[in-house]
Amino acid sequence: MQVQKTKHIEALTTNYAMAYAVKAVDVDVIAVYPITPQTTIVEKISEFVANGELNAELIHVESEHSALSAVVGAAATGARVFTATSSQGLELMHEVLHIAAGMRLPIVMAVPSRALSAPISIHGDYSDLMNARDTGWVIYIAASAQEAYDTVIQAFRLAESVSLPVMVSYDGFLMSHTVEPVELNDEEEVRKFLPRALRPYTLNPKRPVTMGPLASPDWYYEFKYQQVLALKEAYKVAKEVDSEYGRRFGRSYGVVETYRMEDADYAIVAYGGASYGNARAAADLARERGIAAGVVRVRLYRPFPTADVLKALDSVKAFAVVDRAIMFGSPAEGPLYKDIAAAMYMHGIDKPALGVIHGIGQRTIYVEDMYKIYTMLRENPRKEVVFMGVRV
Amino acid sequence: MTLPTATELPIGAVVTEPGSTRRNITAGWRALRPVIHDDRCVRCQLCWMYCPEGTIVELKGVFKVGNRTYDTKYEINYDYCKGCGICANECPTKAIEMVPE
């Protein structure tokens, strides 16, 4: 293991950090279609390609459906590929999301999350990502520009290890367009971390194969079950990749991150930068005011890190889950809340759990709101979904 | 026949044997069978061009039909013909008849 000698720190938006990671990874093919708030990722990549800093094929396509289809084709030939999208673009990609996962192609895609129409909103929430959560992709949700940069590099390693596509998501605007210091890795070291290996099946005239065939009822289910197994494997491999990345580059995050949870009675479970940051500030405030508060952040969302989440919440008296997406008509409208509720039910755990919907269409989540959640947990622990920050 | 399990199959439904589809005889899909009446066939090749499955076979040789001689003859590969009837529909001399199986 080599430790880097000098640090190279740049002030970057999370979008630009993604572009730097793509350059470090030495991606071969990028297919792009612009959509806010993703556009500046591929703008920066275009600049790298135009300047000769990244030797890649940059394909300008006519839609997001084509963008993902183009990288599906390129990945099938064995190329290392990347694309990025948000919101309506991710919706337009939807059928190809299932195809990429079913064909087991190691595609990496950035998703700075954004609300969905109608009404039109260019602002951030996780409605787009949550619609894509059960498509067979691995999904990370990063909480800082640095973590997003590191996660792209980890994502390629994971994708190529388990033959699954991976999304790296983060807050649209609140992260995609805000500048943070980002430590960039030595690119040679990144390439050592991501050695190029021949994949078992690629489109190669010398070894002809058929990809994406029709599977009759006698065959289809087995291939879907392979995906189930691959996602279970990805849970294990994601942890290994994160540990090895930590040893090589000095930064690792785990699949679930905790803050002041050692002796916490009350926890907020959240994802993404704004929710995590404000929850941590609220936990500090709550502790100053005598509430043993902590925060659990889900970083790996698919495969769902059940064991790690349950362990993190093992000793709390009550917890709340802050979701920035609405599952309309669901028994509990928060997607992460429902995952945790299902996980606890299956493990025979019964504790008060508050579902909180907030930050929809980038409605401001105040630290005071998060603090109020802790007081609600302490004063009236219950199982209920509440809609915070909305005028009713 | 025992089919392979999920862990025995190549991942992602990749078919590793080129041309293996030829083993998949699709004749069973057919409800109507096209029958060529060679005496009415004028060798225009339209059936051969229109067949979506390539199951019209063009034979080369010397073929006497009544008092005419042709250098081609058309037959149907019934292993793969699915009985769609496009050939019968396109035939300008109504030389192809769709007969119930």
Tab-separated table of C-alpha atoms in Angstrom:
chain	number	residue	atom	x	y	z
A	1	MET	CA	0.000	0.000	0.000
A	2	GLN	CA	1.309	3.396	-0.971
A	3	VAL	CA	0.438	6.577	0.820
A	4	GLN	CA	0.353	9.781	-1.196
A	5	LYS	CA	3.112	12.199	-0.370
A	6	THR	CA	1.624	15.566	-1.260
A	7	LYS	CA	-1.990	16.661	-1.085
A	8	HIS	CA	-3.652	18.210	-4.094
A	9	ILE	CA	-6.680	20.185	-2.953
A	10	GLU	CA	-9.014	22.077	-5.297
A	11	ALA	CA	-12.112	24.189	-4.622
A	12	LEU	CA	-14.798	22.329	-6.597
A	13	THR	CA	-18.524	21.998	-6.870
A	14	THR	CA	-19.674	18.398	-6.429
A	15	ASN	CA	-20.423	18.346	-10.173
A	16	TYR	CA	-16.865	19.346	-11.005
A	17	ALA	CA	-15.557	16.837	-8.460
A	18	MET	CA	-17.447	14.149	-10.414
A	19	ALA	CA	-15.734	15.265	-13.626
A	20	TYR	CA	-12.321	15.107	-11.949
A	21	ALA	CA	-13.079	11.600	-10.715
A	22	VAL	CA	-14.104	10.523	-14.232
A	23	LYS	CA	-10.805	11.879	-15.541
A	24	ALA	CA	-8.821	10.077	-12.840
A	25	VAL	CA	-10.635	6.828	-13.581
A	26	ASP	CA	-9.697	7.133	-17.287
A	27	VAL	CA	-13.159	6.539	-18.708
A	28	ASP	CA	-13.325	5.502	-22.387
A	29	VAL	CA	-16.819	6.542	-23.462
A	30	ILE	CA	-19.153	9.218	-22.110
A	31	ALA	CA	-22.574	9.856	-23.638
A	32	VAL	CA	-24.145	13.125	-22.616
A	33	TYR	CA	-27.368	15.056	-22.763
A	34	PRO	CA	-27.717	18.244	-20.737
A	35	ILE	CA	-30.222	18.657	-17.907
A	36	THR	CA	-30.126	20.904	-14.856
A	37	PRO	CA	-28.525	20.394	-12.327
A	38	GLN	CA	-26.328	17.777	-13.956
A	39	THR	CA	-25.074	19.761	-16.953
A	40	THR	CA	-21.871	21.145	-15.472
A	41	ILE	CA	-20.500	17.622	-14.898
A	42	VAL	CA	-20.439	16.836	-18.593
A	43	GLU	CA	-19.459	20.409	-19.477
A	44	LYS	CA	-16.308	19.921	-17.435
A	45	ILE	CA	-15.725	16.466	-18.924
A	46	SER	CA	-16.122	17.967	-22.431
A	47	GLU	CA	-13.438	20.464	-21.508
A	48	PHE	CA	-11.100	17.680	-20.363
A	49	VAL	CA	-11.694	15.754	-23.596
A	50	ALA	CA	-11.257	18.866	-25.783
A	51	ASN	CA	-8.003	19.735	-24.001
A	52	GLY	CA	-6.659	16.237	-24.431
A	53	GLU	CA	-6.563	15.694	-20.658
A	54	LEU	CA	-8.932	12.743	-20.963
A	55	ASN	CA	-8.625	10.383	-23.905
A	56	ALA	CA	-12.274	9.421	-24.278
A	57	GLU	CA	-15.048	9.298	-26.841
A	58	LEU	CA	-17.645	11.918	-25.929
A	59	ILE	CA	-20.945	11.207	-27.661
A	60	HIS	CA	-23.522	13.992	-27.903
A	61	VAL	CA	-26.923	12.353	-28.070
A	62	GLU	CA	-30.472	13.600	-28.603
A	63	SER	CA	-32.016	12.440	-25.302
A	64	GLU	CA	-31.262	10.743	-22.007
A	65	HIS	CA	-32.801	7.540	-23.335
A	66	SER	CA	-30.116	7.631	-26.016
A	67	ALA	CA	-27.396	8.647	-23.555
A	68	LEU	CA	-27.881	5.545	-21.442
A	69	SER	CA	-28.447	3.370	-24.521
A	70	ALA	CA	-25.154	4.583	-25.994
A	71	VAL	CA	-23.208	3.712	-22.847
A	72	VAL	CA	-24.989	0.333	-22.692
A	73	GLY	CA	-23.608	-0.383	-26.163
A	74	ALA	CA	-20.164	0.918	-25.307
A	75	ALA	CA	-20.050	-1.041	-22.031
A	76	ALA	CA	-21.041	-4.182	-23.940
A	77	THR	CA	-17.854	-3.865	-25.994
A	78	GLY	CA	-15.835	-3.769	-22.758
A	79	ALA	CA	-15.287	0.001	-22.577
A	80	ARG	CA	-15.278	1.864	-19.255
A	81	VAL	CA	-18.256	4.209	-19.472
A	82	PHE	CA	-19.943	7.089	-17.658
A	83	THR	CA	-23.029	9.225	-18.005
A	84	ALA	CA	-24.964	11.618	-15.796
A	85	THR	CA	-28.506	12.870	-15.524
A	86	SER	CA	-31.167	14.320	-13.234
A	87	SER	CA	-34.916	14.449	-12.772
A	88	GLN	CA	-36.897	14.134	-16.036
A	89	GLY	CA	-33.755	12.795	-17.689
A	90	LEU	CA	-33.615	9.887	-15.247
A	91	GLU	CA	-37.317	9.265	-15.893
A	92	LEU	CA	-36.706	9.162	-19.643
A	93	MET	CA	-33.873	6.679	-19.049
A	94	HIS	CA	-36.089	4.449	-16.960
A	95	GLU	CA	-36.568	1.502	-19.304
A	96	VAL	CA	-32.852	1.478	-20.116
A	97	LEU	CA	-32.045	1.429	-16.371
A	98	HIS	CA	-33.569	-2.045	-16.210
A	99	ILE	CA	-31.765	-3.092	-19.390
A	100	ALA	CA	-28.363	-1.934	-18.106
A	101	ALA	CA	-28.881	-3.871	-14.865
A	102	GLY	CA	-30.324	-6.954	-16.573
A	103	MET	CA	-27.383	-7.054	-18.984
A	104	ARG	CA	-25.067	-6.716	-15.967
A	105	LEU	CA	-23.066	-3.845	-17.448
A	106	PRO	CA	-20.672	-1.944	-15.145
A	107	ILE	CA	-21.921	1.553	-15.995
A	108	VAL	CA	-21.390	4.423	-13.562
A	109	MET	CA	-23.824	7.325	-13.598
A	110	ALA	CA	-23.958	10.532	-11.566
A	111	VAL	CA	-27.393	11.673	-10.415
A	112	PRO	CA	-27.508	15.090	-8.741
A	113	SER	CA	-31.082	14.672	-7.576
A	114	ARG	CA	-33.885	16.991	-8.603
A	115	ALA	CA	-37.645	17.221	-8.129
A	116	LEU	CA	-40.041	15.945	-10.798
A	117	SER	CA	-42.657	17.769	-12.874
A	118	ALA	CA	-45.490	18.779	-12.579
A	119	PRO	CA	-45.351	21.567	-11.582
A	120	ILE	CA	-41.909	22.086	-13.082
A	121	SER	CA	-39.147	22.397	-10.514
A	122	ILE	CA	-35.475	22.590	-11.322
A	123	HIS	CA	-34.670	22.410	-7.605
A	124	GLY	CA	-33.457	19.541	-5.547
A	125	ASP	CA	-35.182	16.618	-3.886
A	126	TYR	CA	-34.826	12.847	-4.259
A	127	SER	CA	-38.039	12.046	-6.169
A	128	ASP	CA	-36.073	11.166	-9.313
A	129	LEU	CA	-33.643	8.800	-7.598
A	130	MET	CA	-36.334	7.114	-5.532
A	131	ASN	CA	-38.234	6.193	-8.693
A	132	ALA	CA	-35.104	4.380	-9.868
A	133	ARG	CA	-34.318	2.620	-6.593
A	134	ASP	CA	-35.596	-0.837	-7.507
A	135	THR	CA	-34.175	-1.051	-11.028
A	136	GLY	CA	-31.276	-3.327	-10.058
A	137	TRP	CA	-28.653	-0.588	-9.880
A	138	VAL	CA	-26.349	-0.102	-6.930
A	139	ILE	CA	-27.111	3.352	-5.486
A	140	TYR	CA	-24.841	5.510	-3.365
A	141	ILE	CA	-25.977	8.838	-1.929
A	142	ALA	CA	-23.028	11.088	-1.099
A	143	ALA	CA	-23.065	13.911	1.433
A	144	SER	CA	-20.062	16.024	0.382
A	145	ALA	CA	-18.118	16.897	-2.767
A	146	GLN	CA	-15.155	14.956	-1.414
A	147	GLU	CA	-17.253	11.886	-0.750
A	148	ALA	CA	-18.866	12.114	-4.194
A	149	TYR	CA	-15.407	12.222	-5.793
A	150	ASP	CA	-14.227	9.240	-3.754
A	151	THR	CA	-17.462	7.363	-4.393
A	152	VAL	CA	-17.179	7.571	-8.194
A	153	ILE	CA	-13.799	5.873	-7.973
A	154	GLN	CA	-15.178	3.242	-5.594
A	155	ALA	CA	-18.224	2.852	-7.839
A	156	PHE	CA	-16.145	1.800	-10.847
A	157	ARG	CA	-14.327	-0.769	-8.731
A	158	LEU	CA	-17.601	-2.137	-7.372
A	159	ALA	CA	-19.359	-2.074	-10.759
A	160	GLU	CA	-16.556	-3.988	-12.425
A	161	SER	CA	-16.275	-6.455	-9.518
A	162	VAL	CA	-19.935	-7.493	-9.338
A	163	SER	CA	-21.012	-6.632	-12.914
A	164	LEU	CA	-23.707	-4.175	-11.936
A	165	PRO	CA	-24.383	-0.571	-12.903
A	166	VAL	CA	-23.941	2.016	-10.149
A	167	MET	CA	-25.512	5.425	-9.535
A	168	VAL	CA	-23.768	8.033	-7.438
A	169	SER	CA	-26.346	10.532	-6.258
A	170	TYR	CA	-26.208	13.701	-4.161
A	171	ASP	CA	-28.255	16.852	-3.505
A	172	GLY	CA	-29.083	18.788	-6.658
A	173	PHE	CA	-27.938	22.427	-6.282
A	174	LEU	CA	-27.251	22.232	-2.541
A	175	MET	CA	-24.248	20.089	-3.476
A	176	SER	CA	-24.061	20.024	-7.257
A	177	HIS	CA	-23.536	23.780	-7.471
A	178	THR	CA	-21.818	24.630	-4.187
A	179	VAL	CA	-18.054	24.775	-3.839
A	180	GLU	CA	-16.135	22.745	-1.273
A	181	PRO	CA	-12.479	21.818	-0.890
A	182	VAL	CA	-11.804	18.459	-2.540
A	183	GLU	CA	-8.602	16.494	-2.191
A	184	LEU	CA	-7.785	14.918	-5.555
A	185	ASN	CA	-5.955	11.624	-5.745
A	186	ASP	CA	-2.859	10.974	-7.775
A	187	GLU	CA	-4.274	9.683	-11.065
A	188	GLU	CA	-1.639	6.978	-11.377
A	189	GLU	CA	-2.710	5.662	-7.973
A	190	VAL	CA	-6.369	5.698	-9.012
A	191	ARG	CA	-5.530	3.619	-12.077
A	192	LYS	CA	-3.681	1.126	-9.899
A	193	PHE	CA	-6.802	0.900	-7.733
A	194	LEU	CA	-8.855	0.255	-10.872
A	195	PRO	CA	-6.843	-2.176	-13.004
A	196	ARG	CA	-8.389	-2.974	-16.342
A	197	ALA	CA	-9.462	-6.577	-16.512
A	198	LEU	CA	-11.044	-8.459	-19.385
A	199	ARG	CA	-14.712	-9.039	-18.694
A	200	PRO	CA	-16.041	-12.565	-19.281
A	201	TYR	CA	-18.344	-11.506	-22.113
A	202	THR	CA	-17.931	-8.554	-24.434
A	203	LEU	CA	-18.974	-7.839	-27.996
A	204	ASN	CA	-15.947	-9.117	-29.883
A	205	PRO	CA	-16.113	-10.591	-33.416
A	206	LYS	CA	-13.407	-13.099	-32.472
A	207	ARG	CA	-15.560	-14.543	-29.679
A	208	PRO	CA	-19.127	-13.948	-30.820
A	209	VAL	CA	-21.875	-13.783	-28.173
A	210	THR	CA	-25.474	-12.603	-28.143
A	211	MET	CA	-26.412	-9.974	-25.557
A	212	GLY	CA	-29.910	-8.930	-24.588
A	213	PRO	CA	-31.745	-11.922	-26.076
A	214	LEU	CA	-35.331	-12.924	-25.477
A	215	ALA	CA	-35.755	-15.251	-22.493
A	216	SER	CA	-38.821	-17.472	-22.460
A	217	PRO	CA	-40.657	-18.393	-19.205
A	218	ASP	CA	-38.308	-21.377	-18.794
A	219	TRP	CA	-35.287	-19.076	-18.560
A	220	TYR	CA	-36.171	-15.489	-17.548
A	221	TYR	CA	-36.554	-15.953	-13.777
A	222	GLU	CA	-33.034	-17.405	-13.370
A	223	PHE	CA	-31.469	-14.262	-14.834
A	224	LYS	CA	-33.534	-12.041	-12.543
A	225	TYR	CA	-32.469	-14.195	-9.575
A	226	GLN	CA	-28.834	-13.730	-10.653
A	227	GLN	CA	-29.417	-9.989	-10.155
A	228	VAL	CA	-30.782	-10.621	-6.652
A	229	LEU	CA	-27.614	-12.555	-5.804
A	230	ALA	CA	-25.385	-9.896	-7.383
A	231	LEU	CA	-26.917	-7.141	-5.234
A	232	LYS	CA	-26.438	-9.234	-2.082
A	233	GLU	CA	-22.804	-9.692	-3.118
A	234	ALA	CA	-22.506	-5.944	-3.808
A	235	TYR	CA	-23.327	-5.195	-0.138
A	236	LYS	CA	-20.248	-7.154	0.926
A	237	VAL	CA	-17.995	-5.926	-1.875
A	238	ALA	CA	-18.963	-2.264	-1.333
A	239	LYS	CA	-17.592	-2.519	2.210
A	240	GLU	CA	-14.379	-4.173	1.026
A	241	VAL	CA	-13.867	-1.566	-1.697
A	242	ASP	CA	-14.447	1.255	0.809
A	243	SER	CA	-11.924	-0.245	3.253
A	244	GLU	CA	-9.288	-0.744	0.597
A	245	TYR	CA	-9.887	2.768	-0.714
A	246	GLY	CA	-9.384	4.050	2.829
A	247	ARG	CA	-6.081	2.212	3.150
A	248	ARG	CA	-4.841	3.567	-0.178
A	249	PHE	CA	-6.158	7.112	-0.152
A	250	GLY	CA	-6.845	7.830	3.509
A	251	ARG	CA	-10.605	8.388	3.259
A	252	SER	CA	-13.431	5.910	3.804
A	253	TYR	CA	-17.046	6.279	4.843
A	254	GLY	CA	-18.598	2.876	5.464
A	255	VAL	CA	-21.967	2.038	3.956
A	256	VAL	CA	-23.736	3.757	6.855
A	257	GLU	CA	-22.231	6.758	8.623
A	258	THR	CA	-23.073	7.691	12.190
A	259	TYR	CA	-22.684	10.899	14.167
A	260	ARG	CA	-22.730	10.997	17.976
A	261	MET	CA	-24.596	7.702	18.082
A	262	GLU	CA	-22.488	6.060	20.801
A	263	ASP	CA	-24.886	6.944	23.639
A	264	ALA	CA	-27.803	8.388	21.636
A	265	ASP	CA	-31.379	7.861	22.792
A	266	TYR	CA	-32.882	9.546	19.756
A	267	ALA	CA	-31.673	9.375	16.177
A	268	ILE	CA	-32.431	11.029	12.875
A	269	VAL	CA	-31.817	8.809	9.863
A	270	ALA	CA	-31.153	10.753	6.676
A	271	TYR	CA	-29.409	10.766	3.304
A	272	GLY	CA	-27.709	13.457	1.213
A	273	GLY	CA	-25.653	16.481	2.187
A	274	ALA	CA	-28.232	19.020	3.352
A	275	SER	CA	-30.181	16.586	5.497
A	276	TYR	CA	-27.053	15.098	7.048
A	277	GLY	CA	-25.393	18.458	7.698
A	278	ASN	CA	-28.461	19.990	9.306
A	279	ALA	CA	-29.195	16.872	11.315
A	280	ARG	CA	-25.672	16.927	12.725
A	281	ALA	CA	-25.994	20.602	13.649
A	282	ALA	CA	-29.364	19.812	15.275
A	283	ALA	CA	-27.856	16.876	17.173
A	284	ASP	CA	-25.195	19.213	18.584
A	285	LEU	CA	-27.901	21.705	19.548
A	286	ALA	CA	-30.054	18.984	21.087
A	287	ARG	CA	-27.140	17.707	23.140
A	288	GLU	CA	-26.464	21.243	24.410
A	289	ARG	CA	-30.101	21.268	25.510
A	290	GLY	CA	-29.867	17.888	27.201
A	291	ILE	CA	-31.170	15.437	24.585
A	292	ALA	CA	-28.884	12.510	23.755
A	293	ALA	CA	-29.209	12.949	19.999
A	294	GLY	CA	-27.399	11.295	17.103
A	295	VAL	CA	-27.559	10.940	13.332
A	296	VAL	CA	-27.399	7.919	11.035
A	297	ARG	CA	-26.704	8.533	7.373
A	298	VAL	CA	-27.455	5.902	4.761
A	299	ARG	CA	-24.678	6.179	2.188
A	300	LEU	CA	-25.269	2.920	0.301
A	301	TYR	CA	-28.977	2.885	-0.472
A	302	ARG	CA	-29.156	-0.123	-2.814
A	303	PRO	CA	-28.378	-2.828	-1.859
A	304	PHE	CA	-30.017	-1.686	1.369
A	305	PRO	CA	-27.501	-2.035	4.236
A	306	THR	CA	-30.024	-3.682	6.569
A	307	ALA	CA	-27.529	-5.089	9.077
A	308	ASP	CA	-25.633	-1.803	9.408
A	309	VAL	CA	-28.784	0.309	9.758
A	310	LEU	CA	-30.272	-2.005	12.396
A	311	LYS	CA	-26.983	-2.053	14.287
A	312	ALA	CA	-26.767	1.749	14.238
A	313	LEU	CA	-30.305	2.047	15.631
A	314	ASP	CA	-29.944	-0.848	18.045
A	315	SER	CA	-29.939	1.111	21.300
A	316	VAL	CA	-32.076	4.177	20.515
A	317	LYS	CA	-35.434	4.682	22.225
A	318	ALA	CA	-36.986	6.236	19.125
A	319	PHE	CA	-35.870	7.499	15.746
A	320	ALA	CA	-37.048	9.582	12.821
A	321	VAL	CA	-36.344	9.111	9.114
A	322	VAL	CA	-36.111	12.268	7.022
A	323	ASP	CA	-37.082	11.608	3.417
A	324	ARG	CA	-36.798	14.142	0.611
A	325	ALA	CA	-39.205	12.252	-1.657
A	326	ILE	CA	-42.858	11.263	-1.480
A	327	MET	CA	-44.207	7.818	-2.315
A	328	PHE	CA	-47.777	8.861	-3.077
A	329	GLY	CA	-50.436	6.584	-1.651
A	330	SER	CA	-47.951	4.347	0.156
A	331	PRO	CA	-48.685	3.130	3.709
A	332	ALA	CA	-45.735	5.367	4.703
A	333	GLU	CA	-44.861	8.085	2.224
A	334	GLY	CA	-41.109	8.145	2.897
A	335	PRO	CA	-39.100	5.616	0.851
A	336	LEU	CA	-36.231	5.213	3.331
A	337	TYR	CA	-38.731	5.076	6.212
A	338	LYS	CA	-40.513	2.204	4.512
A	339	ASP	CA	-37.252	0.318	3.919
A	340	ILE	CA	-36.263	0.635	7.577
A	341	ALA	CA	-39.758	-0.257	8.784
A	342	ALA	CA	-39.693	-3.410	6.629
A	343	ALA	CA	-36.185	-4.308	7.821
A	344	MET	CA	-37.180	-3.895	11.489
A	345	TYR	CA	-40.412	-5.835	11.075
A	346	MET	CA	-38.524	-8.717	9.470
A	347	HIS	CA	-36.078	-8.739	12.384
A	348	GLY	CA	-38.783	-8.518	15.047
A	349	ILE	CA	-37.786	-5.032	16.172
A	350	ASP	CA	-40.552	-2.736	17.320
A	351	LYS	CA	-39.742	0.845	18.246
A	352	PRO	CA	-41.295	4.266	17.731
A	353	ALA	CA	-40.328	5.545	14.300
A	354	LEU	CA	-41.353	8.895	12.942
A	355	GLY	CA	-41.435	9.378	9.188
A	356	VAL	CA	-40.643	12.956	8.227
A	357	ILE	CA	-41.123	14.272	4.709
A	358	HIS	CA	-39.180	17.495	4.182
A	359	GLY	CA	-37.061	19.363	1.631
A	360	ILE	CA	-39.493	18.680	-1.221
A	361	GLY	CA	-38.652	20.775	-4.289
A	362	GLN	CA	-35.756	22.124	-2.189
A	363	ARG	CA	-38.004	23.556	0.537
A	364	THR	CA	-35.456	24.806	3.072
A	365	ILE	CA	-34.776	22.369	5.900
A	366	TYR	CA	-33.741	24.437	8.911
A	367	VAL	CA	-31.569	23.172	11.718
A	368	GLU	CA	-34.442	24.162	14.014
A	369	ASP	CA	-36.721	21.779	12.073
A	370	MET	CA	-34.333	18.928	12.722
A	371	TYR	CA	-34.077	19.963	16.373
A	372	LYS	CA	-37.859	19.921	16.581
A	373	ILE	CA	-37.798	16.314	15.351
A	374	TYR	CA	-35.630	15.366	18.350
A	375	THR	CA	-38.092	17.050	20.719
A	376	MET	CA	-40.987	15.228	19.040
A	377	LEU	CA	-39.160	11.927	19.508
A	378	ARG	CA	-38.566	12.634	23.177
A	379	GLU	CA	-41.951	14.086	24.070
A	380	ASN	CA	-44.258	11.863	22.050
A	381	PRO	CA	-42.499	8.841	20.561
A	382	ARG	CA	-44.834	7.296	17.986
A	383	LYS	CA	-45.157	5.684	14.586
A	384	GLU	CA	-46.459	8.258	12.168
A	385	VAL	CA	-45.574	10.121	8.989
A	386	VAL	CA	-45.454	13.912	9.266
A	387	PHE	CA	-45.051	16.485	6.513
A	388	MET	CA	-42.713	19.239	7.723
A	389	GLY	CA	-42.160	22.649	6.209
A	390	VAL	CA	-45.349	22.614	4.148
A	391	ARG	CA	-48.174	25.131	4.533
A	392	VAL	CA	-51.312	23.214	5.496
B	1	MET	CA	-34.829	-32.320	-19.373
B	2	THR	CA	-33.115	-30.535	-16.486
B	3	LEU	CA	-32.388	-26.900	-17.255
B	4	PRO	CA	-29.366	-25.104	-15.763
B	5	THR	CA	-29.791	-23.187	-12.479
B	6	ALA	CA	-29.306	-19.454	-11.955
B	7	THR	CA	-25.703	-19.922	-10.859
B	8	GLU	CA	-24.889	-22.253	-13.741
B	9	LEU	CA	-26.015	-19.839	-16.460
B	10	PRO	CA	-23.788	-17.093	-17.899
B	11	ILE	CA	-24.643	-13.773	-16.211
B	12	GLY	CA	-26.832	-11.232	-17.953
B	13	ALA	CA	-28.463	-13.815	-20.249
B	14	VAL	CA	-25.460	-13.787	-22.572
B	15	VAL	CA	-25.701	-16.487	-25.233
B	16	THR	CA	-22.192	-17.802	-25.732
B	17	GLU	CA	-22.808	-20.229	-28.598
B	18	PRO	CA	-23.085	-18.517	-31.993
B	19	GLY	CA	-26.030	-19.606	-34.125
B	20	SER	CA	-27.700	-21.543	-31.307
B	21	THR	CA	-31.076	-20.075	-32.285
B	22	ARG	CA	-31.116	-22.572	-35.167
B	23	ARG	CA	-31.914	-25.239	-32.603
B	24	ASN	CA	-35.056	-23.362	-31.668
B	25	ILE	CA	-37.528	-24.849	-34.184
B	26	THR	CA	-40.418	-22.382	-34.363
B	27	ALA	CA	-42.701	-24.484	-36.590
B	28	GLY	CA	-44.953	-25.074	-33.596
B	29	TRP	CA	-46.074	-21.444	-33.691
B	30	ARG	CA	-47.784	-22.034	-37.065
B	31	ALA	CA	-51.567	-22.332	-37.416
B	32	LEU	CA	-51.648	-21.915	-41.185
B	33	ARG	CA	-49.123	-23.527	-43.529
B	34	PRO	CA	-48.152	-21.783	-46.772
B	35	VAL	CA	-48.241	-24.154	-49.768
B	36	ILE	CA	-46.678	-23.028	-53.063
B	37	HIS	CA	-48.499	-24.056	-56.243
B	38	ASP	CA	-45.490	-24.165	-58.528
B	39	ASP	CA	-47.590	-24.120	-61.724
B	40	ARG	CA	-48.848	-20.629	-60.836
B	41	CYS	CA	-45.454	-19.280	-59.668
B	42	VAL	CA	-43.820	-16.777	-62.075
B	43	ARG	CA	-40.499	-16.603	-60.134
B	44	CYS	CA	-40.903	-12.913	-59.244
B	45	GLN	CA	-39.024	-13.475	-55.930
B	46	LEU	CA	-41.445	-11.293	-53.955
B	47	CYS	CA	-42.181	-14.008	-51.351
B	48	TRP	CA	-38.453	-14.553	-50.865
B	49	MET	CA	-37.955	-10.802	-50.295
B	50	TYR	CA	-40.949	-10.268	-48.012
B	51	CYS	CA	-40.565	-13.285	-45.723
B	52	PRO	CA	-39.573	-11.763	-42.322
B	53	GLU	CA	-37.903	-15.001	-41.214
B	54	GLY	CA	-35.990	-15.921	-44.375
B	55	THR	CA	-37.814	-19.229	-44.618
B	56	ILE	CA	-38.454	-19.065	-48.381
B	57	VAL	CA	-35.708	-21.117	-49.958
B	58	GLU	CA	-34.537	-20.225	-53.461
B	59	LEU	CA	-33.292	-23.298	-55.332
B	60	LYS	CA	-31.112	-23.055	-58.454
B	61	GLY	CA	-31.348	-25.617	-61.292
B	62	VAL	CA	-33.457	-26.498	-64.295
B	63	PHE	CA	-37.134	-26.776	-63.460
B	64	LYS	CA	-39.717	-27.709	-66.069
B	65	VAL	CA	-43.253	-26.663	-65.245
B	66	GLY	CA	-45.720	-27.548	-68.045
B	67	ASN	CA	-44.179	-26.148	-71.191
B	68	ARG	CA	-42.018	-23.574	-69.400
B	69	THR	CA	-38.501	-23.945	-68.016
B	70	TYR	CA	-37.216	-21.947	-65.047
B	71	ASP	CA	-33.758	-21.716	-63.462
B	72	THR	CA	-35.149	-21.117	-59.970
B	73	LYS	CA	-37.717	-22.704	-57.719
B	74	TYR	CA	-39.098	-21.593	-54.340
B	75	GLU	CA	-39.730	-23.850	-51.387
B	76	ILE	CA	-40.569	-23.204	-47.754
B	77	ASN	CA	-38.447	-24.212	-44.780
B	78	TYR	CA	-41.212	-25.506	-42.524
B	79	ASP	CA	-38.866	-25.823	-39.520
B	80	TYR	CA	-38.861	-22.057	-39.041
B	81	CYS	CA	-41.898	-20.748	-40.971
B	82	LYS	CA	-44.293	-19.277	-38.363
B	83	GLY	CA	-47.225	-19.118	-40.781
B	84	CYS	CA	-47.625	-15.342	-40.823
B	85	GLY	CA	-49.009	-15.408	-44.376
B	86	ILE	CA	-47.094	-12.390	-45.663
B	87	CYS	CA	-45.829	-14.435	-48.621
B	88	ALA	CA	-49.373	-15.461	-49.613
B	89	ASN	CA	-50.550	-11.874	-49.242
B	90	GLU	CA	-47.766	-10.502	-51.429
B	91	CYS	CA	-47.829	-13.168	-54.146
B	92	PRO	CA	-49.152	-11.406	-57.325
B	93	THR	CA	-50.369	-14.662	-58.940
B	94	LYS	CA	-51.964	-16.169	-55.811
B	95	ALA	CA	-49.592	-19.112	-56.069
B	96	ILE	CA	-49.287	-19.463	-52.267
B	97	GLU	CA	-52.208	-20.910	-50.380
B	98	MET	CA	-52.511	-20.840	-46.565
B	99	VAL	CA	-53.719	-24.264	-45.460
B	100	PRO	CA	-54.782	-24.991	-41.833
B	101	GLU	CA	-52.285	-27.243	-40.012
